[in-house]
XYZ file of C-alpha atoms in Angstrom:
336
model
C -0.025 -0.069 0.098
C 3.011 2.422 0.669
C 4.383 1.780 -2.419
C 1.158 2.011 -4.612
C 1.262 -1.310 -5.776
C -1.757 -2.377 -3.623
C -4.810 -0.026 -3.302
C -5.301 1.548 0.384
C -8.178 -0.447 1.626
C -9.510 -3.241 3.740
C -8.978 -5.707 0.740
C -5.293 -5.421 0.954
C -5.323 -5.711 4.922
C -7.533 -8.829 4.298
C -4.501 -10.535 2.185
C -2.354 -10.620 5.520
C -2.512 -13.595 7.865
C -5.726 -12.640 10.692
C -4.107 -12.571 13.609
C -3.643 -9.773 16.322
C -0.855 -7.912 14.827
C -3.040 -7.660 11.773
C -6.299 -6.562 13.590
C -4.160 -3.886 15.545
C -2.866 -2.723 12.140
C -6.469 -2.374 10.522
C -7.941 -0.745 13.569
C -4.820 1.549 13.629
C -5.427 2.556 10.005
C -9.398 3.095 10.781
C -8.428 5.064 13.828
C -6.285 7.293 11.771
C -9.009 7.947 8.916
C -6.926 6.218 6.371
C -9.717 3.207 6.025
C -13.330 3.481 6.452
C -14.865 2.010 9.488
C -15.960 -1.250 9.758
C -16.720 -3.942 12.655
C -13.459 -5.542 12.775
C -14.206 -8.748 14.581
C -17.160 -9.344 12.528
C -15.339 -8.986 9.372
C -12.793 -11.140 10.719
C -15.367 -14.042 11.663
C -16.815 -13.944 8.346
C -13.304 -14.496 6.463
C -12.564 -17.315 8.999
C -15.996 -19.003 7.714
C -14.718 -18.622 4.197
C -11.405 -19.868 4.935
C -12.786 -22.978 6.861
C -14.896 -23.477 3.975
C -12.075 -23.483 1.742
C -10.588 -26.768 3.192
C -14.278 -28.650 2.807
C -15.554 -30.312 -0.003
C -18.181 -28.291 -1.778
C -21.352 -29.719 -0.515
C -20.075 -29.429 3.274
C -18.526 -25.960 2.471
C -21.940 -24.677 1.185
C -23.674 -26.329 4.038
C -21.613 -24.586 6.370
C -21.652 -21.356 4.775
C -25.396 -21.532 4.762
C -25.427 -22.371 8.794
C -23.400 -19.132 9.267
C -25.298 -16.827 7.100
C -28.678 -18.015 8.207
C -28.100 -18.949 11.625
C -25.166 -17.599 13.026
C -25.392 -14.182 11.303
C -28.879 -12.924 12.256
C -28.356 -13.569 15.991
C -25.366 -11.571 15.896
C -26.696 -8.722 13.988
C -29.262 -8.666 16.460
C -27.130 -8.339 19.379
C -24.703 -5.965 17.859
C -24.417 -4.847 14.613
C -28.339 -3.673 15.023
C -27.001 -1.523 17.654
C -24.093 -0.201 16.278
C -21.582 -2.261 17.809
C -18.817 -4.736 16.856
C -18.545 -8.342 18.370
C -17.073 -8.600 21.808
C -13.730 -10.363 21.695
C -15.606 -13.488 23.846
C -18.472 -13.502 21.268
C -16.011 -13.701 18.548
C -13.659 -16.624 20.072
C -16.760 -18.522 20.823
C -18.366 -18.578 17.349
C -14.747 -19.221 15.594
C -14.685 -22.059 18.063
C -18.374 -23.278 17.241
C -17.311 -22.906 13.236
C -14.034 -25.118 13.939
C -16.377 -27.763 15.695
C -18.852 -27.834 12.728
C -16.255 -28.292 10.367
C -14.826 -30.862 12.056
C -18.086 -32.714 12.199
C -18.851 -32.336 8.631
C -15.381 -33.864 7.714
C -16.081 -36.473 10.047
C -19.260 -37.316 7.941
C -17.382 -37.107 4.527
C -14.860 -39.603 5.768
C -17.593 -42.017 6.299
C -19.355 -40.967 2.905
C -22.001 -39.484 4.680
C -23.956 -36.299 3.914
C -25.685 -34.254 6.460
C -29.328 -35.735 4.932
C -27.849 -39.058 5.418
C -27.282 -38.622 9.255
C -28.843 -41.128 11.364
C -29.557 -41.191 14.900
C -27.047 -44.177 15.951
C -24.263 -41.973 13.934
C -24.970 -38.705 15.656
C -25.289 -40.355 18.989
C -21.834 -42.126 18.344
C -20.503 -38.910 17.155
C -21.614 -36.695 20.119
C -20.433 -39.444 22.804
C -17.039 -39.376 21.864
C -16.014 -35.881 20.738
C -15.897 -32.606 22.464
C -18.557 -29.985 21.265
C -21.658 -32.257 21.602
C -23.620 -28.995 22.258
C -22.659 -27.221 19.101
C -23.195 -30.221 16.928
C -26.738 -30.756 18.451
C -27.218 -27.027 17.636
C -26.243 -27.447 14.043
C -28.231 -30.558 13.731
C -31.401 -28.830 14.742
C -31.017 -26.127 12.302
C -30.248 -28.607 9.645
C -33.628 -30.235 10.671
C -35.366 -27.032 10.537
C -33.497 -26.287 6.897
C -34.851 -29.751 5.589
C -31.332 -30.648 5.192
C -31.749 -33.524 7.647
C -34.283 -35.793 8.694
C -35.980 -36.290 11.978
C -33.175 -36.863 14.698
C -33.343 -36.600 18.365
C -30.863 -33.802 19.934
C -29.818 -33.048 23.143
C -30.718 -29.507 24.553
C -28.369 -27.549 26.881
C -28.211 -28.849 30.457
C -29.649 -25.278 32.110
C -27.159 -23.666 34.155
C -27.452 -24.011 38.091
C -27.950 -20.620 39.886
C -24.544 -19.283 40.794
C -23.781 -19.017 44.384
C -24.142 -15.793 45.905
C -22.071 -14.157 48.283
C -23.466 -12.393 51.894
C -24.449 -8.644 51.605
C -21.875 -7.688 54.309
C -19.250 -9.571 51.612
C -20.543 -7.467 48.911
C -20.090 -4.327 50.831
C -16.206 -5.434 51.688
C -15.879 -6.086 48.287
C -17.492 -2.558 47.463
C -15.017 -0.672 50.261
C -12.056 -2.629 48.287
C -12.341 -1.008 45.330
C -13.641 2.360 46.737
C -10.688 2.761 49.026
C -7.983 0.937 46.502
C -5.825 3.696 45.464
C -3.361 1.050 44.432
C -5.760 -0.539 41.935
C -6.161 0.960 38.440
C -8.962 3.388 38.076
C -10.604 1.672 35.464
C -10.927 -1.599 37.377
C -12.329 0.205 40.394
C -15.050 2.029 38.304
C -16.034 -0.924 36.488
C -16.143 -3.468 39.166
C -18.284 -1.056 41.451
C -20.806 -0.746 38.433
C -21.069 -4.593 38.826
C -21.170 -4.430 42.684
C -23.400 -1.403 42.920
C -25.450 -1.462 39.814
C -25.675 -5.287 38.582
C -23.742 -4.573 35.249
C -22.351 -7.142 33.488
C -18.684 -6.333 32.812
C -19.133 -6.662 29.167
C -21.818 -4.202 29.181
C -19.805 -1.422 31.450
C -16.675 -2.029 29.328
C -18.667 -0.921 25.987
C -20.119 1.981 27.627
C -19.978 5.242 25.215
C -19.045 8.820 26.436
C -22.448 10.048 25.476
C -24.297 7.723 28.004
C -22.350 9.501 30.787
C -23.101 12.975 31.969
C -20.893 15.418 33.934
C -21.599 18.681 35.180
C -20.255 20.808 38.313
C -22.991 19.198 40.321
C -23.488 15.797 39.408
C -22.142 12.545 37.515
C -24.756 10.455 35.846
C -24.786 7.287 33.498
C -27.412 5.320 31.768
C -27.289 1.707 32.028
C -30.812 1.163 30.887
C -33.497 3.958 29.734
C -33.320 5.912 33.081
C -29.973 7.474 34.139
C -28.388 6.786 37.383
C -26.843 9.715 39.554
C -23.479 8.482 40.731
C -22.971 9.933 44.464
C -19.741 9.685 46.532
C -16.666 8.219 45.767
C -18.132 6.581 42.493
C -18.983 9.645 40.956
C -15.731 11.189 41.751
C -13.864 8.581 40.194
C -15.535 8.553 36.998
C -15.247 12.349 37.107
C -11.343 11.875 37.444
C -11.268 9.152 34.889
C -13.139 11.296 32.008
C -10.853 14.224 32.967
C -7.632 12.135 32.499
C -5.460 12.161 29.422
C -5.943 9.244 27.219
C -4.091 5.838 27.274
C -3.659 5.696 23.725
C -0.997 7.316 21.583
C -1.633 6.035 18.560
C -4.030 8.519 16.822
C -5.117 12.054 17.372
C -9.233 12.741 18.182
C -11.244 11.751 21.081
C -12.381 8.360 21.516
C -15.843 7.302 21.719
C -15.391 4.689 24.914
C -15.629 5.415 28.396
C -13.055 2.750 29.082
C -10.565 2.871 26.013
C -8.340 -0.164 25.414
C -4.924 -0.160 23.995
C -5.667 -1.376 20.559
C -6.927 1.567 18.409
C -10.663 2.190 18.345
C -11.390 -0.756 20.785
C -12.608 -0.496 24.446
C -11.156 -2.103 27.330
C -11.605 -5.884 27.498
C -13.982 -7.592 29.880
C -11.335 -10.505 30.359
C -8.756 -7.964 31.632
C -11.457 -6.617 34.213
C -12.278 -9.743 35.246
C -8.459 -11.027 35.854
C -7.886 -7.920 37.935
C -10.770 -8.181 40.240
C -9.807 -11.770 40.757
C -6.669 -10.709 41.918
C -8.662 -8.882 44.810
C -10.601 -11.806 45.590
C -13.857 -10.474 43.734
C -15.872 -12.818 41.631
C -17.612 -10.458 39.321
C -20.211 -12.978 38.311
C -21.142 -14.031 41.673
C -21.003 -10.424 42.955
C -23.442 -9.161 40.259
C -25.746 -12.073 41.399
C -25.940 -11.006 44.687
C -26.746 -7.664 43.554
C -29.573 -8.355 41.263
C -31.197 -10.286 43.771
C -30.915 -7.572 46.223
C -32.327 -4.839 43.594
C -35.118 -7.482 42.296
C -36.055 -7.753 45.986
C -36.662 -3.860 46.659
C -37.898 -2.479 43.709
C -40.521 -3.472 41.051
C -39.688 -5.139 37.974
C -40.167 -2.477 35.741
C -38.127 0.185 37.828
C -35.528 -2.981 37.489
C -35.481 -2.917 33.780
C -35.330 0.739 33.243
C -32.462 1.251 35.719
C -30.445 -1.736 35.499
C -30.844 -2.276 31.705
C -32.490 -5.442 31.473
C -35.558 -6.504 29.507
C -38.795 -6.769 31.159
C -39.224 -10.462 31.171
C -35.636 -10.790 32.705
C -36.518 -8.351 35.559
C -39.848 -10.224 36.092
C -38.174 -13.724 36.368
C -35.632 -12.214 38.786
C -38.582 -10.658 40.411
C -40.557 -13.961 41.121
C -37.147 -15.743 42.032
C -36.448 -13.275 45.019
C -40.172 -12.746 46.092
C -39.079 -8.959 46.347
C -41.921 -6.452 47.489
C -43.631 -3.654 45.841
C -44.069 -1.632 48.874
C -41.976 0.950 47.798
C -42.734 1.484 44.010
C -44.291 4.999 44.098
C -41.235 6.389 46.094
C -38.769 4.434 43.397
C -40.829 5.595 40.638
C -40.861 9.358 41.511
């Protein structure tokens, strides 16, 4: 691209091996305004599917492409693209692994001179009992049956998750004190952790907060996790104020970032996995702590308010309310 033998564009970057350094380079050029913005991880996943399909026999490759186009992409688009967001790193990694599992299953069938349409129950059971990724294979087979690519087969649904163990409320407040008073802990880790411990926010949602969802004035600091802004009082509000006033971490491009918690990779937000690791060093389990906070909030406020403030859908708030047997007596005051 530098000497003009290739046009400056994403197509040229696509010729490189798609690894972390290539992703950084692509994002660097996007951040600098050299390349038009795209959803980088979504683009990489699509390229990965094409690459894997290229290693398969023609009919198997077409089946894999159809599965990705009609089953995987619509779900990812609803969750990410339609909201103007790129895939999270975790979602990208999981879906790439699932494509690999399905390609391995299709190869196994081909080695036995079987097409998906010829798959029988005994063969499916034989494979899923002896290979990893049985949940993914069963998902693929259910899609194949809906798409009339396979006959009537019995598949096994994912085993329901057992409820997470919860910490006590005293333990939760002890963890909050660690983050409020921990001046030796990175400020981003403290803020994101407090969003989880106080407001039941998943790490993935907190790290992807955009600056337009945070309001800072001389009098108050507020953040919008759902449809209703929450005023951040005391130490939490002060931490957010200091964080937004600090110089950016990046040194790779000019201009303001849209992210509240900017990552080290150009144009990307901070990784939830990084925050989770740093919290574990403080003996704080983010998932378990969030479970406790969600239960406490559900006990003390109506489902409609919980959905508005925390940013969950109404059905989720209703289920949580039923599970915790929360009370409604505070509804008028909370709604006001």
